[in-house]
Amino acid sequence: MPTLVHLKPDVILVPGLMRSGASMTAVADAAMACGHRIGRFTYTRHDAPAVIQARLQQIIRESRRPVVVVGHSYGGLLAVSACRHSSVTQRVRGIVCLGAPLRGSERARWLAGFRAGRTLLDASAELLCDGLDYPRVPAKIAMIAGERPHAVGRLVRTLDGPNDGTVRVAETAWPGLTEHVRLPVTHQGLLTDRRVLAHLQAYLSTGSLLGDAGVSARAA
């Protein structure tokens, strides 16, 4: 019987703000193709971050296998924040963030300057605007950042420097990362682009985004 260490980890998917679990279908398919079981985590923009994190922590603690958490955008913020406690990270094999503004989001701060924007962000506003402090997180955290702005993002607000149309690359460059890979994809493309999915599969197989010799990218 395989020990806990040798079991393939379950993969918990945490979508971005106002996105359903279905938004990560391509990510789920890529993980399942590698033989991993999938858990789809959901929440609403009205839920306080502390409440969401407590639910995620409970799921991780109750898992019968090690866990890899994959979070897109705000979902990555929630994942890293939830895994800052050693009682949780004992079961976490790693965290993969897809375009997560761990250092805070300029776009969110801009939206928060309008009443309609504050309503849209709701309970997520503080965490999205401020990002995370840097206490050491006892878990491996890898980041894939996009650097291809989409047309809609440029029309809504211009972001300085490389960005994916929603999040600046600099906002993803958190000090606690073990890996930081940049790809020419949009914020939405981080969920579907074959290069992103190849890096994820490499991570699930080897513990490194660059683990597969067939995967190539420009590392930040």
mmCIF file of C-alpha atoms in Angstrom, residues 19-26 40:
data_model
loop_
_atom_site.group_PDB
_atom_site.id
_atom_site.type_symbol
_atom_site.label_atom_id
_atom_site.label_comp_id
_atom_site.label_asym_id
_atom_site.label_seq_id
_atom_site.Cartn_x
_atom_site.Cartn_y
_atom_site.Cartn_z
ATOM 1 C CA ARG A 19 -15.463 33.111 -11.707
ATOM 2 C CA SER A 20 -16.963 29.667 -11.275
ATOM 3 C CA GLY A 21 -15.128 26.394 -10.942
ATOM 4 C CA ALA A 22 -15.928 25.788 -14.608
ATOM 5 C CA SER A 23 -13.488 28.567 -15.553
ATOM 6 C CA MET A 24 -10.665 26.182 -14.615
ATOM 7 C CA THR A 25 -11.885 23.242 -16.699
ATOM 8 C CA ALA A 26 -8.780 23.165 -18.911
ATOM 9 C CA ARG A 40 -13.126 22.490 -7.263
#
